[in-house]
XYZ file of C-alpha atoms in Angstrom:
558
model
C 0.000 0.000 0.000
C 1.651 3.758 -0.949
C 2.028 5.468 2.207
C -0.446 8.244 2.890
C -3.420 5.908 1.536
C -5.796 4.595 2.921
C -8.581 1.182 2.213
C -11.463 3.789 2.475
C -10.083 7.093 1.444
C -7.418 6.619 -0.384
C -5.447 9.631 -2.155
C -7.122 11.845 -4.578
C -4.959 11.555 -7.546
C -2.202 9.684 -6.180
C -0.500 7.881 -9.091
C 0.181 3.629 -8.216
C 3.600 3.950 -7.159
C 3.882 7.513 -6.370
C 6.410 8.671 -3.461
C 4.763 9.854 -0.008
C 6.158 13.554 -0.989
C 4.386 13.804 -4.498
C 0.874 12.520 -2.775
C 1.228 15.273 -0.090
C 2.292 18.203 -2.778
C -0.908 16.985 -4.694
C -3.113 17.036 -1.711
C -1.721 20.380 -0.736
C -3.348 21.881 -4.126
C -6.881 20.169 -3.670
C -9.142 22.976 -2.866
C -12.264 21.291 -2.695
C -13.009 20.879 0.821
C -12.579 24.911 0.578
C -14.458 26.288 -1.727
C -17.715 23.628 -1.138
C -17.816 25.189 2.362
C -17.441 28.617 1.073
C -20.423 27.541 -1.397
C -22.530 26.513 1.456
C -21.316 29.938 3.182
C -22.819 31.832 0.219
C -26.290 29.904 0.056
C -27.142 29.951 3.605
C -26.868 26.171 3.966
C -25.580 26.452 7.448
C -27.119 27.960 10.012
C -24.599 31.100 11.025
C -24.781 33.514 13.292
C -26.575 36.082 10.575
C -29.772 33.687 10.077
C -30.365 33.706 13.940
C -29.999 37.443 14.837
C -31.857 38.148 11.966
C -35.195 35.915 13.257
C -35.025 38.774 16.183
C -36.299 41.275 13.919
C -39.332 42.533 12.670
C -39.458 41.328 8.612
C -40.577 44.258 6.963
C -40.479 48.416 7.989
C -42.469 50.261 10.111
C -46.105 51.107 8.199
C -47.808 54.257 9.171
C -49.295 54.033 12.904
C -46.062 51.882 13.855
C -42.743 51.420 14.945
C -40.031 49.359 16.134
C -40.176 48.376 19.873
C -37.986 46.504 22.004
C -39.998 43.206 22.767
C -38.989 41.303 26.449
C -39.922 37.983 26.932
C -39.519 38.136 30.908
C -39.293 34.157 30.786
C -36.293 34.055 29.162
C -34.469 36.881 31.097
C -31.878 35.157 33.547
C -30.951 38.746 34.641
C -26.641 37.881 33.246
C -26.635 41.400 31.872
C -24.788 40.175 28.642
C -26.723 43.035 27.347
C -25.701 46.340 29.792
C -21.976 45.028 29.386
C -23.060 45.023 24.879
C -24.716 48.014 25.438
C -22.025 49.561 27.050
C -18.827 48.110 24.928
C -20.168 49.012 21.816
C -21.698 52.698 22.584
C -18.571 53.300 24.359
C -20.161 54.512 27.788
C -18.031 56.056 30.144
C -17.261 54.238 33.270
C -20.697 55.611 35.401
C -22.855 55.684 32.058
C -25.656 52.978 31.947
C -28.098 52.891 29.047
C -29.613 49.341 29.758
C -30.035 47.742 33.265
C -31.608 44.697 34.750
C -33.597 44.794 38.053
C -35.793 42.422 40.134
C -40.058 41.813 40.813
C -41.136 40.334 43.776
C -43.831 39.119 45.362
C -44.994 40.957 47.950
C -46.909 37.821 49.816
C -44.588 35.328 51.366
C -47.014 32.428 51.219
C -46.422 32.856 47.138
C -42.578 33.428 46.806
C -42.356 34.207 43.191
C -39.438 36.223 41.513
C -38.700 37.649 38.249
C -35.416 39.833 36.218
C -36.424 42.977 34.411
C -33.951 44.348 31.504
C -34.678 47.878 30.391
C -34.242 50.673 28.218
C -34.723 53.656 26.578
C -38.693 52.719 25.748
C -38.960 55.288 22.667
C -42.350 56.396 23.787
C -45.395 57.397 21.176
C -45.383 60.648 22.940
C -41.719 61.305 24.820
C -41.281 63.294 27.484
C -37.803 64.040 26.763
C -38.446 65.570 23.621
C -41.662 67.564 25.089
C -39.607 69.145 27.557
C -36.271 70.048 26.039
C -36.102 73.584 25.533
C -33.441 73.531 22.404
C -35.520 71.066 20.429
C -32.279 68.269 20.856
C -34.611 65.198 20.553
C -35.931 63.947 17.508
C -38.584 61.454 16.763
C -38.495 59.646 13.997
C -41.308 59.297 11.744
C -40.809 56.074 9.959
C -39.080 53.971 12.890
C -40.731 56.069 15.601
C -36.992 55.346 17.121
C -36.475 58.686 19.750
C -32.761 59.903 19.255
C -30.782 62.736 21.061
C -28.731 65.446 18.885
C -25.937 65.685 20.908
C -24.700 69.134 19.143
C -28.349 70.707 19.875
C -28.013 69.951 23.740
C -27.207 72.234 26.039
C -26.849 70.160 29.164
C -30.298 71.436 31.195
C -30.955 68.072 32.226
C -34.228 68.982 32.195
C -35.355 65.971 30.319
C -34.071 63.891 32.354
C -36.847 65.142 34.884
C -39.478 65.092 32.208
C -38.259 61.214 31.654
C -40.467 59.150 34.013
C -37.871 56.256 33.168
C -34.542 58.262 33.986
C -33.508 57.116 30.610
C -31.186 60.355 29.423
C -28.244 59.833 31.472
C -26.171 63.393 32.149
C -22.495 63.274 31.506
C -20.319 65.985 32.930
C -17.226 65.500 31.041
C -19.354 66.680 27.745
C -21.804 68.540 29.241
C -24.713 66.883 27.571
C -26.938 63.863 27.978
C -27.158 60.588 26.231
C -29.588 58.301 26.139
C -30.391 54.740 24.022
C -31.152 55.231 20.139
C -32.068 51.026 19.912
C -28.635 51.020 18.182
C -30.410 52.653 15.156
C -27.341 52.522 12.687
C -27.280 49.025 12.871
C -30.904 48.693 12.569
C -30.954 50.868 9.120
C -28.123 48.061 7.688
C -30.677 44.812 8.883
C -28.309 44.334 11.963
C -29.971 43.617 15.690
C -29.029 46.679 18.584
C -26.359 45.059 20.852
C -28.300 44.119 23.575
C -30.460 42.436 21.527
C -27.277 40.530 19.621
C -25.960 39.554 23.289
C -28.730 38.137 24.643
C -27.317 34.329 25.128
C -31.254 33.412 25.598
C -32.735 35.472 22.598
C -35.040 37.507 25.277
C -34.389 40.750 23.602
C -35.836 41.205 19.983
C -37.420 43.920 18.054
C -40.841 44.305 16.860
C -43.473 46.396 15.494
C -46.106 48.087 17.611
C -49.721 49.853 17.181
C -49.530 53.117 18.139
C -52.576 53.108 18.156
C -53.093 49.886 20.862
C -50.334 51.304 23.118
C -52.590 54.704 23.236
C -55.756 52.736 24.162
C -53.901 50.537 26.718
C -52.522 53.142 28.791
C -54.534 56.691 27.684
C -58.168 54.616 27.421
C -58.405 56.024 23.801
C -61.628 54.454 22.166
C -59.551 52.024 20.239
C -58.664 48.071 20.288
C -57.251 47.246 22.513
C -53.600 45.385 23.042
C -53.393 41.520 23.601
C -53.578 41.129 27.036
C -50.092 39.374 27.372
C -48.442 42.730 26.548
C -49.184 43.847 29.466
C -46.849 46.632 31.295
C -44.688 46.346 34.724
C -46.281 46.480 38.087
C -45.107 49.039 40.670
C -43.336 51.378 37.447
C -43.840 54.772 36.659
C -47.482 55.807 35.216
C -47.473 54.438 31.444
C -50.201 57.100 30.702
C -47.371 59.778 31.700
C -45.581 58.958 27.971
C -47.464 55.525 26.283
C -43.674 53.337 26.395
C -43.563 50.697 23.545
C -41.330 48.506 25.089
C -43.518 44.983 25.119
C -42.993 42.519 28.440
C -44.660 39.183 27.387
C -44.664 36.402 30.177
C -46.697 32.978 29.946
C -46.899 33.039 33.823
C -49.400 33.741 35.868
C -47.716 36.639 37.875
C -48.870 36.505 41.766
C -50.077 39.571 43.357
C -49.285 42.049 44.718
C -45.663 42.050 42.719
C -43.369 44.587 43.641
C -40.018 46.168 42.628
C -37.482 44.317 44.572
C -35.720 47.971 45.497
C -39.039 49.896 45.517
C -37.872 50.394 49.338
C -34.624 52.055 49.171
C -34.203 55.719 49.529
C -32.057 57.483 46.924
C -31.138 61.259 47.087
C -31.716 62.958 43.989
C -29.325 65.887 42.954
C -29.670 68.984 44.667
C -29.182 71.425 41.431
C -27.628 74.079 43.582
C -27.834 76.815 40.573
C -31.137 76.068 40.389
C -32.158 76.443 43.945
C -30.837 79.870 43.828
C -32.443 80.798 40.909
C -35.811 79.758 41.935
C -35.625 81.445 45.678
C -34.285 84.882 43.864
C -36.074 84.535 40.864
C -39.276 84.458 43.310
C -38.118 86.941 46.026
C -37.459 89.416 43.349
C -41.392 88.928 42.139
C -42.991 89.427 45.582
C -41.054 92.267 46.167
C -41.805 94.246 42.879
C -45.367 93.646 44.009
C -45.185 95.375 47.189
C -42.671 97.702 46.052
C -44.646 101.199 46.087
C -45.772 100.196 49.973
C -41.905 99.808 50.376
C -41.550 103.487 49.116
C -40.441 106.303 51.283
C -42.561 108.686 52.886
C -43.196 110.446 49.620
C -45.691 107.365 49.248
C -45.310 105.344 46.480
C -44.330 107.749 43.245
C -40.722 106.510 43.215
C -39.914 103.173 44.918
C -36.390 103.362 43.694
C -34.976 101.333 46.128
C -36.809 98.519 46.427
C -37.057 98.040 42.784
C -33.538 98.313 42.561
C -32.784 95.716 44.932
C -35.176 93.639 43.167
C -33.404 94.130 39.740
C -30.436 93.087 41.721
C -32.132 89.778 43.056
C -33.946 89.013 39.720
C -30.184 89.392 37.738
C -28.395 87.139 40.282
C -30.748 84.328 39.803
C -30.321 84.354 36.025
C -26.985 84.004 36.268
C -26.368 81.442 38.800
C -29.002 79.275 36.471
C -26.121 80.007 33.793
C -23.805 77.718 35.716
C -26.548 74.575 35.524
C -26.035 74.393 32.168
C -23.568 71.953 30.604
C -23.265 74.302 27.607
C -24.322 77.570 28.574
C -22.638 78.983 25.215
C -26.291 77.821 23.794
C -28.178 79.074 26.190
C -30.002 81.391 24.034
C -31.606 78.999 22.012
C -33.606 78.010 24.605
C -37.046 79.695 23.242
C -37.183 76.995 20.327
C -39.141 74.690 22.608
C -41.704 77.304 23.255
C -44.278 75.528 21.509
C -44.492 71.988 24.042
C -41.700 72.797 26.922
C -42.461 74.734 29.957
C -38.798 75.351 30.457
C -38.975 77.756 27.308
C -42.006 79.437 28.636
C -40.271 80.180 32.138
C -37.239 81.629 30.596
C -39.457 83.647 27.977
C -41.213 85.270 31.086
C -38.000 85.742 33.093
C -36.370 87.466 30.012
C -39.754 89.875 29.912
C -39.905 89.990 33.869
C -36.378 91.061 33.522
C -36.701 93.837 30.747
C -40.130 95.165 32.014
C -38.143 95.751 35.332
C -35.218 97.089 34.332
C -37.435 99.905 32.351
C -39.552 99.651 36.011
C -36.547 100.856 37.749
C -35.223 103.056 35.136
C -38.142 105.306 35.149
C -38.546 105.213 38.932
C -34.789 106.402 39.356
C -35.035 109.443 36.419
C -38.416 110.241 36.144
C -40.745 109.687 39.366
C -43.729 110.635 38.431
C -43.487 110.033 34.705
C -44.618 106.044 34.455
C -45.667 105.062 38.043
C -47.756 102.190 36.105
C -44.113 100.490 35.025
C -44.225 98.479 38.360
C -47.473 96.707 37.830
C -46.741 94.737 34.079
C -43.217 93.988 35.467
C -44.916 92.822 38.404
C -47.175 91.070 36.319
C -44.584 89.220 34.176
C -42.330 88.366 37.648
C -45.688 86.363 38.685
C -46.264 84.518 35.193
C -42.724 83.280 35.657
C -43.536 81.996 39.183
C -46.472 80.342 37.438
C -43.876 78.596 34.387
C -41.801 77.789 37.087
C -44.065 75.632 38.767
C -45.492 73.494 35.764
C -42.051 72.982 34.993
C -42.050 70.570 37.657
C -45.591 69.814 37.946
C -45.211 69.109 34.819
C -42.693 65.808 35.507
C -44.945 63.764 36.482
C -43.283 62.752 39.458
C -45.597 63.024 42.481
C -44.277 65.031 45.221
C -43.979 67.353 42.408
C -47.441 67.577 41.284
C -48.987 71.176 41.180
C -51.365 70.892 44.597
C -47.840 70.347 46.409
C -45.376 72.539 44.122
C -47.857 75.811 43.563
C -48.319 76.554 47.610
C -44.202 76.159 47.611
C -43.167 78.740 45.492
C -45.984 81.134 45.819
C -45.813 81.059 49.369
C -41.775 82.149 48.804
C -42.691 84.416 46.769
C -45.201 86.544 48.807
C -43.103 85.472 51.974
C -39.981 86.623 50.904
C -41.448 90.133 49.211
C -43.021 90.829 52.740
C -39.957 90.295 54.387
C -37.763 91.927 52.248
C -40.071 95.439 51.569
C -40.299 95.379 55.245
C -36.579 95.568 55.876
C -36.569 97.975 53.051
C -39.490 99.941 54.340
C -37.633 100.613 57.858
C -34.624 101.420 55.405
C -36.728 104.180 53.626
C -38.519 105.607 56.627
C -41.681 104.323 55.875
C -44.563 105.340 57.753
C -45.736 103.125 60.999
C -48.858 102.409 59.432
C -47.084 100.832 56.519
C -44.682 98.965 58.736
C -47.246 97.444 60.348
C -49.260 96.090 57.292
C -46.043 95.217 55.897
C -45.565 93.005 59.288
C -48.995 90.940 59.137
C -48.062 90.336 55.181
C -44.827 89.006 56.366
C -46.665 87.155 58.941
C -49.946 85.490 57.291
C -47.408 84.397 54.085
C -45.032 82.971 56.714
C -47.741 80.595 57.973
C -48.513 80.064 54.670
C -45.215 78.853 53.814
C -45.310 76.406 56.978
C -48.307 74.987 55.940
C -47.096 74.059 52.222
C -43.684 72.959 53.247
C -45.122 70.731 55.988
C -47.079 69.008 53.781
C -45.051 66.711 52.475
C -44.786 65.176 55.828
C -48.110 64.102 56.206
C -47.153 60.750 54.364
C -44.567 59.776 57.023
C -46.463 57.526 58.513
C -47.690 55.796 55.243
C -46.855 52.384 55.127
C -47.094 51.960 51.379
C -43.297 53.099 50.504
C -44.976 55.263 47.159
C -43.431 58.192 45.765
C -44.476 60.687 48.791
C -43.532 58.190 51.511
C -40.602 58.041 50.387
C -40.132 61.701 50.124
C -41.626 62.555 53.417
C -38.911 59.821 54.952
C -36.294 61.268 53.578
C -37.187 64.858 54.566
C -38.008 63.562 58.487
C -34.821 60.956 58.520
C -31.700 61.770 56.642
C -32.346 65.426 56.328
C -34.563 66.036 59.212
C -31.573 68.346 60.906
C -31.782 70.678 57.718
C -35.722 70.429 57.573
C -35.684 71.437 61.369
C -32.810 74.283 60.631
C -35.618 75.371 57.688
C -38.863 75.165 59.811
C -36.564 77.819 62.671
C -35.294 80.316 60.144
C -39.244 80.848 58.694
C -41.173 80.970 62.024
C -38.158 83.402 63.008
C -37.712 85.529 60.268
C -41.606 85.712 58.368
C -43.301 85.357 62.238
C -41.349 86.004 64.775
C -39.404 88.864 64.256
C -41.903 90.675 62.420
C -44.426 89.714 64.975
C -42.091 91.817 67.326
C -41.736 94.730 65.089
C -45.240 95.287 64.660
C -46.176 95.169 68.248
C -42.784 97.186 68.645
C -43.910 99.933 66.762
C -47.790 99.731 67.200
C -49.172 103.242 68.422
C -45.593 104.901 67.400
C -44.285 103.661 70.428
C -41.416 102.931 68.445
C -40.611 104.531 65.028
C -39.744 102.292 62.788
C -36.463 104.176 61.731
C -34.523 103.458 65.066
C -31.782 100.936 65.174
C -33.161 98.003 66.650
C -36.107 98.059 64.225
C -33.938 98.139 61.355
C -31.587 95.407 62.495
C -34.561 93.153 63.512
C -35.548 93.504 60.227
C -32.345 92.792 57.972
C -32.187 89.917 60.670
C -35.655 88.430 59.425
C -34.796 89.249 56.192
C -31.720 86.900 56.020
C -33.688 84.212 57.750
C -35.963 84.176 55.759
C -33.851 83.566 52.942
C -31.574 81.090 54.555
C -34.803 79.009 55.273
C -36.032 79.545 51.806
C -32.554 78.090 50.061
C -32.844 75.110 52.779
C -36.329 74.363 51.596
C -35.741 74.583 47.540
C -32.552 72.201 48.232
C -34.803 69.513 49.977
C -37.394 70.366 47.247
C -34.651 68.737 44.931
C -32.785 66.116 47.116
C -35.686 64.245 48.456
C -37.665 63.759 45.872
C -38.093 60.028 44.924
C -39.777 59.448 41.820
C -41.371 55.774 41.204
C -38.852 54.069 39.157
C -38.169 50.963 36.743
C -36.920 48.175 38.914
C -32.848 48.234 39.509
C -32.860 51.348 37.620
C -29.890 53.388 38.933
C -31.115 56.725 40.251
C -29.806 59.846 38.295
């Protein structure tokens, strides 16, 4: 037998006789195993990696009234998070940036212990809140995939949508000064390739499909259409659907037990405090209440030319706007910010601060010139300060989020508004050498908005005793527990400074027992003053830190 031969295989084109080095040369050159498997390559006639991924997505385009969807089939998930760490590798996140997580449901009865692993996402909702609420128009929709992106040039680092987001899904980053947020990997999508996380999955639970618009309206708006199969249903214990209408489908073949509950729907998390904005919003609002009372903070020549007090009020009203300068990530755009005018509150309450702050300026102007020439001036500016107190609130009513909602946020900033005007025209008044008579009505303003403000920023706290761990127990536990010291500190400087102190002055100066230009008047009343303000910037920071929206489960707070 030649060597290199075989009884069942032997040589192809091996010549009887041929040496062992001329078989293997001739083997060497025979291509055929090669190019049949390249063959079957080219016709699909083994299953690759390209036939499976391409089974996870939808066959055709989007028609009109749908669009691609991320599609979760819960009883697959095993919770690996093979696709945070795809997500993450091929967007090229920075260390702290998540895009996709996985979290937990429980049950909430022990006699039925039942668990179950959540992935999530950006849910590209029919109506985004995101792209309602930015004010530079830097979010996009788009109208064949109904896939919501974010124009990174167009951002100027507001984070405001990530407030308007009931999801938390834009994710800030500092080092850019923008936010970024899951586009369902759309590049790949437009060349027939799955997103990552859908590509990672090791159990295929991730795919895309097509939704109704239409259905997802009727599920969660009650629109007087078809509804959705009733295995689409959406996550217990999550953020309001109705807030947005997400696409994103969870499909399960269990029966879930109930109650089910977020696993972490117990944990407290301290949002960011938004220090710029804190100051904004307590100047911003001081410098409305006290254009309002402004002529009663006149001198004794009544109130033809209330120089000062509009002056310091310019003063206040400028600061705020530019402290809310350094909340921006890109402030160099700031002025684009009216393009949103149209669906974003934020627009609307910069609009009216630009006019509060030109109608006062001209306010002033004429009061410092020309007394008697335009004594009306006060009133629009006046007028405009309160419209941007108004803004200001539905931009945070507006959220969604419930310790936020506009029976809780409205009292708030009114109340600092009136309480801080009071306060301040009745240090200015004593400045002046207002009359008693003023002085005194000045006092029970200071003193009836000071209760007021009490009142609203108690509230909160009725729901600490709540045993229910929602959205305003939560809040009211942080605001009692980890920053009860502050809350305390805040309660002190407004019953001092809006009640106390004024309290004093009044009866200190009832009958003219005490004029109200002598020195201990006037210090007791810069004293309130500051109080006052202190307590004002302690409340607007908890306003911020302890809110706790409801959140998707294992979502990591923003």
């Amino acid at each position: 037998m030649v060597p290199g031969t075989s009884i069942l295989h032997p040589a192809k084109g091996a010549a009887p006789g041929a040496d062992p080095i001329t078989t293997a040369l001739r083997e060497q050159q025979d291509l055929s195993a090669v190019e049949q498997f390249a063959a079957w390559h080219d016709n699909h006639a083994t299953p690759g990696p390209h036939r499976l991924y391409r089974n996870l997505l939808p066959a055709a385009e989007p028609a009109p009234g749908q669009q691609y969807a991320f599609e979760v089939d819960l009883d697959k998930c095993s919770g690996c998070k093979a696709c945070v760490s795809a997500c993450h590798s091929l967007n090229g996140l920075d260390p702290d940036e998540t895009w996709r997580t996985t979290g937990l449901l429980v049950s909430d009865d022990w006699r039925h212990p039942f668990h179950q692993t959540v992935t999530t996402a950006c849910h590209h909702c029919v109506d985004p809140g995101c792209l309602n609420g930015c004010p530079v128009l830097a979010y996009d929709k788009e109208p064949i995939s109904g896939i919501v992106r974010h124009l990174d040039d167009q951002c100027i680092g507001c984070r405001y949508c990530v407030m308007k987001c009931p999801y938390e899904v834009p994710r800030y980053s500092p080092a850019r000064g923008i936010v970024r947020k899951c586009d369902m990997c759309s590049r790949r999508l437009a060349r027939g390739e799955p997103p990552a996380c859908v590509q990672a999955c090791p159990n295929q639970a991730i795919r895309i499909t097509l939704v109704e618009t239409a259905d997802l309206l009727a599920r969660h708006r009650g629109a007087t259409r078809p509804r959705a199969p009733k295995d689409s249903a959406w996550l217990p214990d999550t953020p309001d659907p109705a807030l947005t209408v997400p696409t994103t489908l969870y499909q399960t073949r269990r029966v879930l037990p109930q109650p089910v509950r977020a696993a972490d729907r117990q944990e407290l998390h301290p949002q960011p405090a938004h220090a710029p904005l804190v100051f904004m919003l307590v100047l911003t609002q001081a410098a409305t209440g006290l254009f309002t009372l402004a002529p009663i903070a006149a001198g004794p020549s009544g109130g033809a030319s209330p120089a000062l007090p509009l002056g310091v009020a310019i003063i206040l009203l400028s600061a705020g706007l530019v402290t809310s300068l350094f909340h921006l990530g890109r402030p160099a755009g700031a002025w684009r910010a009216f393009l949103g005018l149209r669906t974003s509150w934020l627009s609307r309450e910069i609009l009216a601060l630009g006019l509060f702050a030109l109608l006062g300026c001209l306010a002033f102007l004429a009061a410092a010139t020309a007394a008697a020439a335009l004594p009306w001036l006060p009133a629009p500016a006046a007028l405009a300060g309160w419209a941007a107190v108004l803004c200001s609130i539905m931009v945070y009513a507006d959220t969604g989020r419930e310790p936020w909602r506009f029976a809780v946020t409205a009292p708030k900033f009114i109340g600092t508004a009136a309480m801080l005007g009071s306060v301040l025209a009745l240090a200015l008044g004593t400045l002046s050498g207002a009359p008693a008579e003023r002085v005194a009505g000045l006092c029970l303003a200071s003193i009836a908005s000071g209760l007021f403000k009490l009142a609203a920023d108690h509230r909160p706290l009725r729901h600490l005793h709540d045993d229910d761990f929602s959205p305003l127990h939560k809040t009211a536990l942080l605001q009692a527990g980890r920053f009860g010291g502050l809350d305390r500190t805040r309660a002190a400087c407004t019953w001092l400074g809006a009640v106390v102190l004024p309290a004093w002055i009044a009866i200190a100066t009832a009958g003219a027992a005490m004029h109200p230009g002598l020195p201990l008047v006037r210090s007791g009343t810069l004293l309130a003053a500051l109080l006052a303000l202190a307590g004002e910037w302690l409340e607007r920071y908890l306003f911020f830190v302890t809110v706790q929206p409801r959140r998707m489960p294992g979502y990591p707070a923003s």
